[in-house]
Structures are given as C-alpha cells and as structure tokens.
Coordinates of N, CA, C and O in Angstrom, one line a residue:
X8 N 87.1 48.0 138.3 CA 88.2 47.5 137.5 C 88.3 46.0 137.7 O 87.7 45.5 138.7
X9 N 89.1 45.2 136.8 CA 89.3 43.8 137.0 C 90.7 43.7 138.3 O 91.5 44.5 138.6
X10 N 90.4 42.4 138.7 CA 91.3 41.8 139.3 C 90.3 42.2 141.2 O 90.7 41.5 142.2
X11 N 89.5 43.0 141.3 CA 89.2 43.6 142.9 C 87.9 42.4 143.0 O 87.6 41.5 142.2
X12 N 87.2 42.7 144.3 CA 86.4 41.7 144.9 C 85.0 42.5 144.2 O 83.8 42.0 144.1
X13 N 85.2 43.4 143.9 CA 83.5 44.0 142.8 C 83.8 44.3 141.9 O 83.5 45.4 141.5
X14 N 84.4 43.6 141.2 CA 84.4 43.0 139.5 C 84.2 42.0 139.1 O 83.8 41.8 138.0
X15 N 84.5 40.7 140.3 CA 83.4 40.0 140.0 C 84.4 39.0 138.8 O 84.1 37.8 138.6
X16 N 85.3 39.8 138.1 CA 86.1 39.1 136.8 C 87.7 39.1 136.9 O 88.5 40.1 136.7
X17 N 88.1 37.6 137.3 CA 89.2 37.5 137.6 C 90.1 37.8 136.3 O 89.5 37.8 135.3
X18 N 91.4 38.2 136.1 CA 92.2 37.7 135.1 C 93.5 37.8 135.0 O 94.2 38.3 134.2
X19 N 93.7 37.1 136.1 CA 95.1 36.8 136.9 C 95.8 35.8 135.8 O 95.0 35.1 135.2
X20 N 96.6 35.7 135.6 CA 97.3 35.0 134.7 C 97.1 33.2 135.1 O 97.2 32.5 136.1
X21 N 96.8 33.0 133.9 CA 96.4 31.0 134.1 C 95.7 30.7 134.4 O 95.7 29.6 134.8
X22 N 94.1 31.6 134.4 CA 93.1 31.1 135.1 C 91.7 30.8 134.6 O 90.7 30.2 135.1
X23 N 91.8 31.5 133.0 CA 91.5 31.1 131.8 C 89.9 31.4 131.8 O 89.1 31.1 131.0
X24 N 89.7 32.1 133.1 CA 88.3 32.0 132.8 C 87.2 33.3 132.2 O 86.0 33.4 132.2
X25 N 88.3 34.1 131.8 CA 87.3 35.0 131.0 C 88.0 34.8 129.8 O 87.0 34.7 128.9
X26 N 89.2 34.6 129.1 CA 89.4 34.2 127.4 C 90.1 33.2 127.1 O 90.7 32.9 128.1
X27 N 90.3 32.5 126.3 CA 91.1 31.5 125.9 C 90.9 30.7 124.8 O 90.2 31.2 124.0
X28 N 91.4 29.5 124.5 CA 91.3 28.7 123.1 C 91.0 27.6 123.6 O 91.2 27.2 124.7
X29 N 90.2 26.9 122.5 CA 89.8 25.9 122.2 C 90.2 24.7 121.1 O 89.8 24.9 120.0
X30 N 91.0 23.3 121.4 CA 91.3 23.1 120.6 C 90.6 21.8 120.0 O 90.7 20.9 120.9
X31 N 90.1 21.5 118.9 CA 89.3 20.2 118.4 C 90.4 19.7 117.7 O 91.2 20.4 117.1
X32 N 90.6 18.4 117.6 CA 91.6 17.2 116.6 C 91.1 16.6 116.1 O 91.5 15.5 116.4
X33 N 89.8 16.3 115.0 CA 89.3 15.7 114.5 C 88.2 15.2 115.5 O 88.0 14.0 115.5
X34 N 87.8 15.7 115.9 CA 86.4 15.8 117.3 C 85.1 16.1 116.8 O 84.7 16.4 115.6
X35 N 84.5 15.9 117.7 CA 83.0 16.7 117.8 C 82.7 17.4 119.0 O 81.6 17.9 119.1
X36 N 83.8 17.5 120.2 CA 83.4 17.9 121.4 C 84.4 18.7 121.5 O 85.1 18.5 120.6
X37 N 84.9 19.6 122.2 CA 86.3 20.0 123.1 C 85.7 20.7 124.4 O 84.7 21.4 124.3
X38 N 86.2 20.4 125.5 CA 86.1 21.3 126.6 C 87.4 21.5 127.4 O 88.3 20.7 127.6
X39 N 87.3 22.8 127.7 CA 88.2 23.8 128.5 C 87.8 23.6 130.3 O 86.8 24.1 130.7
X40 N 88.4 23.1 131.0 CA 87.9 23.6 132.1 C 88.9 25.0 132.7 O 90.1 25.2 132.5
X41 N 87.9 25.6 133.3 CA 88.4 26.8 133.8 C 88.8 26.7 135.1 O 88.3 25.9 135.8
X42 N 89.9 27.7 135.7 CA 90.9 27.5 136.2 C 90.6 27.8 138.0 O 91.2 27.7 139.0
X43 N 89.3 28.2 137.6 CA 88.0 28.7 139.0 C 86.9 28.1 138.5 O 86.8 27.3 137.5
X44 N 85.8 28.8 139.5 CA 84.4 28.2 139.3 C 83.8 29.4 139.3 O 84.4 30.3 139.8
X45 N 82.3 29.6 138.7 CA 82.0 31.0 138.5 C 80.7 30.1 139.5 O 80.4 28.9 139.6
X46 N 80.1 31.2 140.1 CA 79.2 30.8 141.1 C 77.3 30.5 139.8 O 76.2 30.0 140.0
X47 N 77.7 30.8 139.0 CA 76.8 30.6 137.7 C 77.2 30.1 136.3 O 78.4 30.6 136.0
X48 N 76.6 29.4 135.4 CA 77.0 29.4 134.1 C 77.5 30.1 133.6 O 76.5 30.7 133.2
X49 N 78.6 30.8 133.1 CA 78.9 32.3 132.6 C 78.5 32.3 130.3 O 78.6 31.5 129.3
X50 N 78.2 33.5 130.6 CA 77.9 33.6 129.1 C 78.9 33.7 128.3 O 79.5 34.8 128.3
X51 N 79.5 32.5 127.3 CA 80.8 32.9 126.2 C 80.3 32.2 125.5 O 79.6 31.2 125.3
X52 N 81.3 33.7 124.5 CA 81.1 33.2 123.2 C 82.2 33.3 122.3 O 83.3 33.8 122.5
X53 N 81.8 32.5 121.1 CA 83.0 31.6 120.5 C 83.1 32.1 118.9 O 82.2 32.4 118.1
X54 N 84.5 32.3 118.9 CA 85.1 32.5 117.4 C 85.9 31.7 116.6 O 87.1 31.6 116.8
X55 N 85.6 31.2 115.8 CA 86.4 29.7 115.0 C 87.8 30.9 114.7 O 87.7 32.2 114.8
X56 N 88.8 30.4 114.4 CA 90.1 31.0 114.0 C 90.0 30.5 112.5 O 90.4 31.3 111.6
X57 N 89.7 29.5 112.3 CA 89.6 29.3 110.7 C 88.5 29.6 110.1 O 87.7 30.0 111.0
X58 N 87.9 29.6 108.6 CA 87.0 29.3 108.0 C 86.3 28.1 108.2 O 86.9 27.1 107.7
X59 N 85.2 27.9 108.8 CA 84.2 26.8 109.1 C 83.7 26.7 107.6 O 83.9 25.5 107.4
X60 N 83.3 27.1 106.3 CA 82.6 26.9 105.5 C 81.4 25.7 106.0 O 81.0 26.2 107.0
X61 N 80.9 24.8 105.9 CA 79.5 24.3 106.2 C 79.7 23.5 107.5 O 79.2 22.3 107.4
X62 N 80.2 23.8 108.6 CA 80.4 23.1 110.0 C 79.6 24.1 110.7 O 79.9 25.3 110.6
X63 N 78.5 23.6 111.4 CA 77.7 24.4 112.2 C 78.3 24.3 113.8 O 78.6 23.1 113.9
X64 N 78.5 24.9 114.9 CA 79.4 25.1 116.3 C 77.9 25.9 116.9 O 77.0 26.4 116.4
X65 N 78.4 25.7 118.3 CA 77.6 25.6 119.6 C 78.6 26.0 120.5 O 79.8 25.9 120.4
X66 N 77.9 26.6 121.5 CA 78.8 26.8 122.9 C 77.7 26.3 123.7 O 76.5 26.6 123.5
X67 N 78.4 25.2 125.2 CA 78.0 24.8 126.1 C 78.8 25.8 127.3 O 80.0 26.2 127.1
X68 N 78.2 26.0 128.4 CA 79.1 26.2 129.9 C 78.4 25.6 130.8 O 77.1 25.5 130.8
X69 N 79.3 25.3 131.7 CA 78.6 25.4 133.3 C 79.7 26.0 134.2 O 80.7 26.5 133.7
X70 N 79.5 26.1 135.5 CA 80.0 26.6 136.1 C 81.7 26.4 136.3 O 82.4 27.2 136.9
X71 N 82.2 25.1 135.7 CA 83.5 24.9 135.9 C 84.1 24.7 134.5 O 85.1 24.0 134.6
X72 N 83.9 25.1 133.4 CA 84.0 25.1 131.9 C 82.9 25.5 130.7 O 81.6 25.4 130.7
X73 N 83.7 26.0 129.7 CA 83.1 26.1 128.4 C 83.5 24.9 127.5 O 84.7 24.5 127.5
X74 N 82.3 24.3 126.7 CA 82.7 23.3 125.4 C 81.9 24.0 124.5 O 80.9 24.7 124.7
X75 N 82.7 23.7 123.4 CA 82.3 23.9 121.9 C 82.0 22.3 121.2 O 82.7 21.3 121.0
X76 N 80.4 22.6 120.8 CA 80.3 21.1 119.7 C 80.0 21.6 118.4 O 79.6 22.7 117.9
X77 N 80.3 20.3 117.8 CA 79.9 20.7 115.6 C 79.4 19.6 115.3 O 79.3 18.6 115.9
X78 N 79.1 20.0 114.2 CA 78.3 18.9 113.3 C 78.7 17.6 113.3 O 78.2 16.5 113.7
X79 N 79.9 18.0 112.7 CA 81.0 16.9 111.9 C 82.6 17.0 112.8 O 83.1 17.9 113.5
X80 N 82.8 16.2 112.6 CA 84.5 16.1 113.7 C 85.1 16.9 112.9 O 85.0 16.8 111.6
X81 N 85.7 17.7 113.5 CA 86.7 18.7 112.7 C 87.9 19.1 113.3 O 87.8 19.0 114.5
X82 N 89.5 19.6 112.7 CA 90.2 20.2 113.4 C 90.3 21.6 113.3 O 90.3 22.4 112.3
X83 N 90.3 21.8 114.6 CA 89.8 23.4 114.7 C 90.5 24.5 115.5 O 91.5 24.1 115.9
X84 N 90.4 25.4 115.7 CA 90.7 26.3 117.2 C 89.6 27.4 117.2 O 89.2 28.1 116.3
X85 N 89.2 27.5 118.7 CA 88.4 28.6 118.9 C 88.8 29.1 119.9 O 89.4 28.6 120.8
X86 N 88.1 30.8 119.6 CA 88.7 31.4 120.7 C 87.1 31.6 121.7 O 86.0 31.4 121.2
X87 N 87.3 31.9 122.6 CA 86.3 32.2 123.7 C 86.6 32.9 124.8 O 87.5 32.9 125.7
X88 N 85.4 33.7 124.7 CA 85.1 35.2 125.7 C 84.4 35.0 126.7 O 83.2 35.0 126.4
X89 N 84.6 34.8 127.9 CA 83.1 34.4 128.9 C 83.1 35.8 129.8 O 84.1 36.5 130.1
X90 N 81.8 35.9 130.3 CA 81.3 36.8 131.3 C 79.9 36.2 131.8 O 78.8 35.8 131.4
X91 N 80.9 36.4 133.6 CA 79.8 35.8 134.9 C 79.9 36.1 135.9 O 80.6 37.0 136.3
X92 N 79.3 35.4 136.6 CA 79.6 36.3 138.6 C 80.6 34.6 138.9 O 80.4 33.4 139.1
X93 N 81.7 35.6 138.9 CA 83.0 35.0 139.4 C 83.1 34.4 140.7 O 82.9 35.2 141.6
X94 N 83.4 33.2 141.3 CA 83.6 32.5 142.7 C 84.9 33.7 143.1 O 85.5 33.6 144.2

C-alpha cells in the first residue's frame, strides 16, 4: 500500500512527488521541484491540459524534480505522474 516503508511511494499531502502540475507562461522550460528526493530519476509522464496543436513537449527528471520543455514558448499547464524508488 502507499504511504508504508515498502512502497517505496510517498503521498502525503504537499509532497508532490508522485502527481502534480506544471505551469509554463510564455516559456520553453518549467520545472517542479519535488518535495523529497527519490534515491533515482523517477519515470513521469506528462499530459498537456490544453490542445498543443503543433508544439512538440519532452519530460526531463532527476532525482529532485521533473521539467517539461517545447519547441516554442508557450502558455501552458501539464499534468505529471512520476514512479521511483522513493528517499
């Protein structure tokens, strides 16, 4: 189950590091840092909330954050799901 010491996946309120949003203002970059550290890169992945029509998006992580980049500066929101071996 979540929240125990062998799950490995926190999601205690505020801690953002398994779901959350992302927000761009006329950007090319945005990054989230997360609210722990995962002892590895964790794998997430990203959902535009709007229609991108021809804006191509990426997900970066490391161990203390997920960023989303694009083509072109856009304003945006994304949502994002990560899974990793939790600090």
């Amino acid at each position: 189950t979540f929240n125990t010491a062998e799950s490995h996946i926190l999601t205690y309120g505020g801690n953002n590091m398994v779901t959350g949003v992302i927000q761009m203002n006329r950007a090319r970059v945005s990054t989230v840092q997360f609210g722990g550290q995962y002892n590895f890169p964790p794998n997430c992945t990203l959902t535009p909330r709007q229609n991108m029509n021809l804006v191509s998006w990426w997900v970066q992580t490391s161990p203390t954050s997920v960023t989303v980049h694009t083509n072109i500066p856009v304003t945006a929101v994304f949502s994002y799901f990560c899974v990793g071996d939790a600090n």
